[in-house]
CSV table of C-alpha atoms in Angstrom, one decimal:
chain,number,residue,atom,x,y,z
A,1,SER,CA,-8.3,4.4,8.0
A,2,ALA,CA,-10.0,5.9,4.9
A,3,VAL,CA,-10.6,4.5,1.4
A,4,ILE,CA,-8.9,6.9,-1.1
A,5,SER,CA,-9.7,6.6,-4.8
A,6,GLN,CA,-7.6,8.3,-7.4
A,7,LYS,CA,-8.3,8.9,-11.1
A,8,PRO,CA,-6.7,8.3,-13.5
A,9,SER,CA,-4.6,5.5,-12.3
A,10,ARG,CA,-2.1,6.1,-15.1
A,11,ASP,CA,-1.9,8.2,-18.2
A,12,ILE,CA,0.4,9.0,-21.1
A,13,CYS,CA,0.4,12.7,-22.1
A,14,GLN,CA,2.0,14.9,-24.7
A,15,ARG,CA,4.3,17.7,-23.6
A,16,GLY,CA,2.6,21.1,-23.3
A,17,THR,CA,-0.8,19.6,-22.3
A,18,SER,CA,-2.4,19.6,-18.8
A,19,LEU,CA,-3.9,16.7,-16.8
A,20,THR,CA,-6.2,16.8,-13.8
A,21,ILE,CA,-6.0,14.1,-11.2
A,22,GLN,CA,-8.9,13.5,-8.9
A,23,CYS,CA,-8.9,12.2,-5.3
A,24,GLN,CA,-12.1,11.0,-3.7
A,25,VAL,CA,-12.3,9.9,0.0
A,26,ASP,CA,-15.0,7.8,1.5
A,27,SER,CA,-15.3,10.0,4.6
A,28,GLN,CA,-14.9,13.6,5.5
A,29,VAL,CA,-11.3,14.5,6.3
A,30,THR,CA,-9.7,17.7,7.4
A,31,MET,CA,-6.3,17.3,6.0
A,32,MET,CA,-5.6,16.4,2.3
A,33,PHE,CA,-2.2,16.5,0.7
A,34,TRP,CA,-0.6,15.9,-2.7
A,35,TYR,CA,2.7,14.2,-3.0
A,36,ARG,CA,5.0,13.6,-6.0
A,37,GLN,CA,7.2,10.5,-6.3
A,38,GLN,CA,9.7,10.7,-9.2
A,39,PRO,CA,10.8,7.4,-10.6
A,40,GLY,CA,12.8,5.3,-8.1
A,41,GLN,CA,12.7,8.2,-5.6
A,42,SER,CA,11.1,9.1,-2.3
A,43,LEU,CA,7.9,11.1,-1.7
A,44,THR,CA,7.9,14.9,-1.8
A,45,LEU,CA,5.1,17.0,-0.6
A,46,ILE,CA,3.7,19.3,-3.3
A,47,ALA,CA,1.0,21.1,-1.3
A,48,THR,CA,-1.7,20.9,1.4
A,49,ALA,CA,-5.2,21.1,-0.1
A,50,ASN,CA,-7.3,23.4,2.1
A,51,GLN,CA,-11.0,23.3,2.0
A,52,GLY,CA,-12.5,26.6,1.0
A,53,SER,CA,-9.2,28.4,0.5
A,54,GLU,CA,-6.1,28.4,-1.6
A,55,ALA,CA,-3.7,25.4,-1.2
A,56,THR,CA,-0.5,25.8,0.7
A,57,TYR,CA,2.5,25.0,-1.5
A,58,GLU,CA,5.9,23.7,-0.5
A,59,SER,CA,9.1,25.3,-1.6
A,60,GLY,CA,9.7,24.6,-5.3
A,61,PHE,CA,6.1,24.1,-6.2
A,62,VAL,CA,3.8,26.9,-7.5
A,63,ILE,CA,0.2,27.3,-8.1
A,64,ASP,CA,0.5,28.1,-11.8
A,65,LYS,CA,2.1,24.7,-12.4
A,66,PHE,CA,0.1,22.6,-9.9
A,67,PRO,CA,-3.3,24.2,-9.3
A,68,ILE,CA,-5.3,22.4,-6.7
A,69,SER,CA,-9.0,22.5,-5.8
A,70,ARG,CA,-10.7,21.3,-2.6
A,71,PRO,CA,-14.4,22.0,-3.0
A,72,ASN,CA,-15.4,19.9,0.0
A,73,LEU,CA,-14.1,17.6,2.7
A,74,THR,CA,-14.1,14.4,0.6
A,75,PHE,CA,-12.7,15.6,-2.8
A,76,SER,CA,-9.7,17.3,-4.3
A,77,THR,CA,-8.0,17.7,-7.7
A,78,LEU,CA,-4.5,18.4,-8.7
A,79,THR,CA,-3.7,19.7,-12.2
A,80,VAL,CA,-0.3,19.3,-13.7
A,81,SER,CA,0.0,22.1,-16.2
A,82,ASN,CA,2.0,22.6,-19.4
A,83,MET,CA,3.7,19.2,-18.8
A,84,SER,CA,7.2,18.3,-19.8
A,85,PRO,CA,9.0,14.9,-19.5
A,86,GLU,CA,10.4,16.0,-16.1
A,87,ASP,CA,6.8,15.9,-14.8
A,88,SER,CA,6.7,12.1,-15.4
A,89,SER,CA,6.0,10.8,-11.8
A,90,ILE,CA,3.6,9.2,-9.5
A,91,TYR,CA,1.2,11.7,-8.0
A,92,LEU,CA,-0.2,10.6,-4.7
A,93,CYS,CA,-3.2,11.9,-2.7
A,94,SER,CA,-2.9,11.6,1.1
A,95,VAL,CA,-5.4,12.2,3.8
A,96,GLY,CA,-5.1,12.6,7.6
A,97,ALA,CA,-7.5,10.1,9.2
A,98,GLY,CA,-7.7,8.2,12.4
A,99,GLY,CA,-7.6,9.6,15.8
A,100,ALA,CA,-3.9,9.8,16.1
A,101,GLY,CA,-3.2,11.8,13.0
A,102,GLU,CA,-2.0,9.0,10.7
A,103,LEU,CA,-1.6,9.7,7.0
A,104,PHE,CA,-3.0,7.4,4.4
A,105,PHE,CA,-2.3,7.3,0.7
A,106,GLY,CA,-4.2,6.5,-2.4
A,107,GLU,CA,-2.8,4.1,-5.0
A,108,GLY,CA,-1.3,7.0,-7.0
A,109,SER,CA,-1.6,8.3,-10.5
A,110,ARG,CA,1.2,7.3,-12.8
A,111,LEU,CA,1.9,10.0,-15.3
A,112,THR,CA,4.2,9.6,-18.3
A,113,VAL,CA,4.9,12.7,-20.4
A,114,LEU,CA,6.3,12.2,-23.9
B,1,GLY,CA,13.3,22.1,8.7
B,2,GLU,CA,13.2,18.4,9.3
B,3,ASN,CA,15.6,16.1,7.4
B,4,VAL,CA,15.2,12.3,7.5
B,5,GLU,CA,18.1,10.0,6.4
B,6,GLN,CA,17.4,6.3,5.7
B,7,HIS,CA,19.8,3.4,5.2
B,8,PRO,CA,20.5,1.0,3.6
B,9,SER,CA,19.1,1.9,0.2
B,10,THR,CA,18.9,-1.8,-0.6
B,11,LEU,CA,18.8,-4.9,1.6
B,12,SER,CA,18.7,-8.5,0.7
B,13,VAL,CA,18.0,-11.2,3.3
B,14,GLN,CA,17.3,-14.9,3.3
B,15,GLU,CA,13.7,-16.0,4.0
B,16,GLY,CA,13.3,-16.5,7.7
B,17,ASP,CA,16.1,-14.1,8.7
B,18,SER,CA,15.5,-10.7,10.2
B,19,ALA,CA,15.8,-7.4,8.4
B,20,VAL,CA,16.6,-4.0,10.0
B,21,ILE,CA,16.2,-0.6,8.4
B,22,LYS,CA,17.5,2.5,10.2
B,23,CYS,CA,16.5,6.2,10.0
B,24,THR,CA,17.9,9.3,11.6
B,25,TYR,CA,16.1,12.7,12.0
B,26,SER,CA,17.4,16.2,12.5
B,27,ASP,CA,14.7,18.1,14.4
B,28,SER,CA,14.4,17.3,18.1
B,29,ALA,CA,10.8,18.6,17.9
B,30,SER,CA,9.8,15.7,15.8
B,31,ASN,CA,7.4,13.4,17.7
B,32,TYR,CA,5.8,11.1,15.2
B,33,PHE,CA,7.6,8.4,13.1
B,34,PRO,CA,5.6,6.2,10.7
B,35,TRP,CA,6.8,3.4,8.5
B,36,TYR,CA,5.3,2.8,5.1
B,37,LYS,CA,5.5,-0.3,2.8
B,38,GLN,CA,5.2,0.3,-1.0
B,39,GLU,CA,4.7,-2.6,-3.3
B,40,LEU,CA,5.2,-2.3,-7.0
B,41,GLY,CA,2.5,-0.3,-8.7
B,42,LYS,CA,0.8,0.6,-5.4
B,43,GLY,CA,0.6,3.5,-3.0
B,44,PRO,CA,2.5,3.5,0.3
B,45,GLN,CA,0.8,1.6,3.1
B,46,LEU,CA,1.2,2.5,6.7
B,47,ILE,CA,2.5,-0.6,8.5
B,48,ILE,CA,3.5,0.7,11.9
B,49,ASP,CA,4.2,4.0,13.7
B,50,ILE,CA,5.7,5.2,16.9
B,51,ARG,CA,5.4,8.4,19.0
B,52,SER,CA,8.1,10.1,20.9
B,53,ASN,CA,6.6,9.1,24.3
B,54,VAL,CA,7.5,5.4,23.8
B,55,GLY,CA,10.7,3.6,23.0
B,56,GLU,CA,9.4,0.5,21.2
B,57,LYS,CA,6.3,-0.8,19.6
B,58,LYS,CA,5.6,-4.2,18.2
B,59,ASP,CA,2.9,-5.7,15.9
B,60,GLN,CA,3.4,-9.4,15.2
B,61,ARG,CA,6.6,-9.7,13.1
B,62,ILE,CA,7.2,-6.0,12.9
B,63,ALA,CA,8.7,-3.7,15.5
B,64,VAL,CA,9.9,-0.2,15.6
B,65,THR,CA,12.4,1.3,18.2
B,66,LEU,CA,13.1,4.9,18.9
B,67,ASN,CA,16.1,6.5,20.5
B,68,LYS,CA,15.2,10.2,21.1
B,69,THR,CA,18.6,11.1,22.5
B,70,ALA,CA,20.4,9.8,19.4
B,71,LYS,CA,17.5,10.9,17.1
B,72,HIS,CA,17.2,7.6,15.3
B,73,PHE,CA,14.5,5.0,14.9
B,74,SER,CA,14.6,1.5,13.3
B,75,LEU,CA,12.2,-1.0,11.7
B,76,HIS,CA,12.7,-4.6,12.6
B,77,ILE,CA,11.1,-7.4,10.6
B,78,THR,CA,11.5,-10.9,12.0
B,79,GLU,CA,10.9,-14.3,10.3
B,80,THR,CA,10.9,-12.6,6.9
B,81,GLN,CA,8.7,-13.9,4.1
B,82,PRO,CA,8.7,-13.4,0.3
B,83,GLU,CA,5.7,-11.1,0.6
B,84,ASP,CA,7.8,-8.7,2.8
B,85,SER,CA,9.7,-7.8,-0.4
B,86,ALA,CA,8.9,-4.1,-1.1
B,87,VAL,CA,10.2,-0.6,-0.7
B,88,TYR,CA,10.0,0.7,2.8
B,89,PHE,CA,9.9,4.4,3.7
B,90,CYS,CA,10.4,6.0,7.1
B,91,ALA,CA,9.1,9.4,7.9
B,92,GLY,CA,9.1,12.0,10.6
B,93,LYS,CA,6.7,14.8,11.6
B,94,ILE,CA,7.4,17.8,13.8
B,95,GLN,CA,5.1,18.4,16.7
B,96,GLY,CA,2.3,20.7,15.7
B,97,ALA,CA,3.0,20.4,11.9
B,98,GLN,CA,1.0,18.3,9.4
B,99,LYS,CA,3.8,17.6,7.0
B,100,LEU,CA,5.5,14.3,6.8
B,101,VAL,CA,9.2,14.2,5.7
B,102,PHE,CA,10.2,11.0,4.2
B,103,GLY,CA,13.5,9.1,4.1
B,104,GLN,CA,15.0,8.0,0.8
B,105,GLY,CA,13.5,4.5,0.9
B,106,THR,CA,14.9,0.9,1.3
B,107,ARG,CA,14.3,-1.8,-1.3
B,108,LEU,CA,14.0,-5.0,0.7
B,109,THR,CA,14.3,-8.3,-1.2
B,110,ILE,CA,13.6,-11.6,0.6
B,111,ASN,CA,15.4,-14.5,-1.1
B,112,PRO,CA,13.7,-17.9,-0.9
């Protein structure tokens, strides 16, 4: 498995502002993903963070709202832009590691928008 | 695309009893089915997984079964303990794809 560190672990933000979440992995990984988990809900894939190219977004998520960077094989950031209370969620970084393609998750970043 | 349905949404069992959570999937091309445990305030933790070339896999008190014909798979926890209390998610992945599709989750409570 991989050790995945996310920052911040939680934050309270004002509507209209933006927040950048960082994900650091202790080893080089090919696949990195960002998921959203709304309160009491399941996990929904936002996008695949591609190293050296633009992220691949899932239906319902756009780059202007959730810009993603992936400068190298161990690090990625997700920005939640122009936040509204509906963006209050847990944002989770996930990586593909292990020889069989397992996915592992960070502890999440808990965002509350007032 | 793939759709994964999970039930029950909540499950309460007495300590020492067994717990079973079931999931169904829609795409017959799915070939990888992991289970995650999420404790309060933490990220999901991979606890067991199964691939479509086997029908059952066991790891101590946890087992997963897969019925490809019926397109359903189940998590079995035996001799439950209070620390098994958590939310459990099943997921499926289509062969050749990287995306995991998650079920809705089951909140398992173990009563002492």
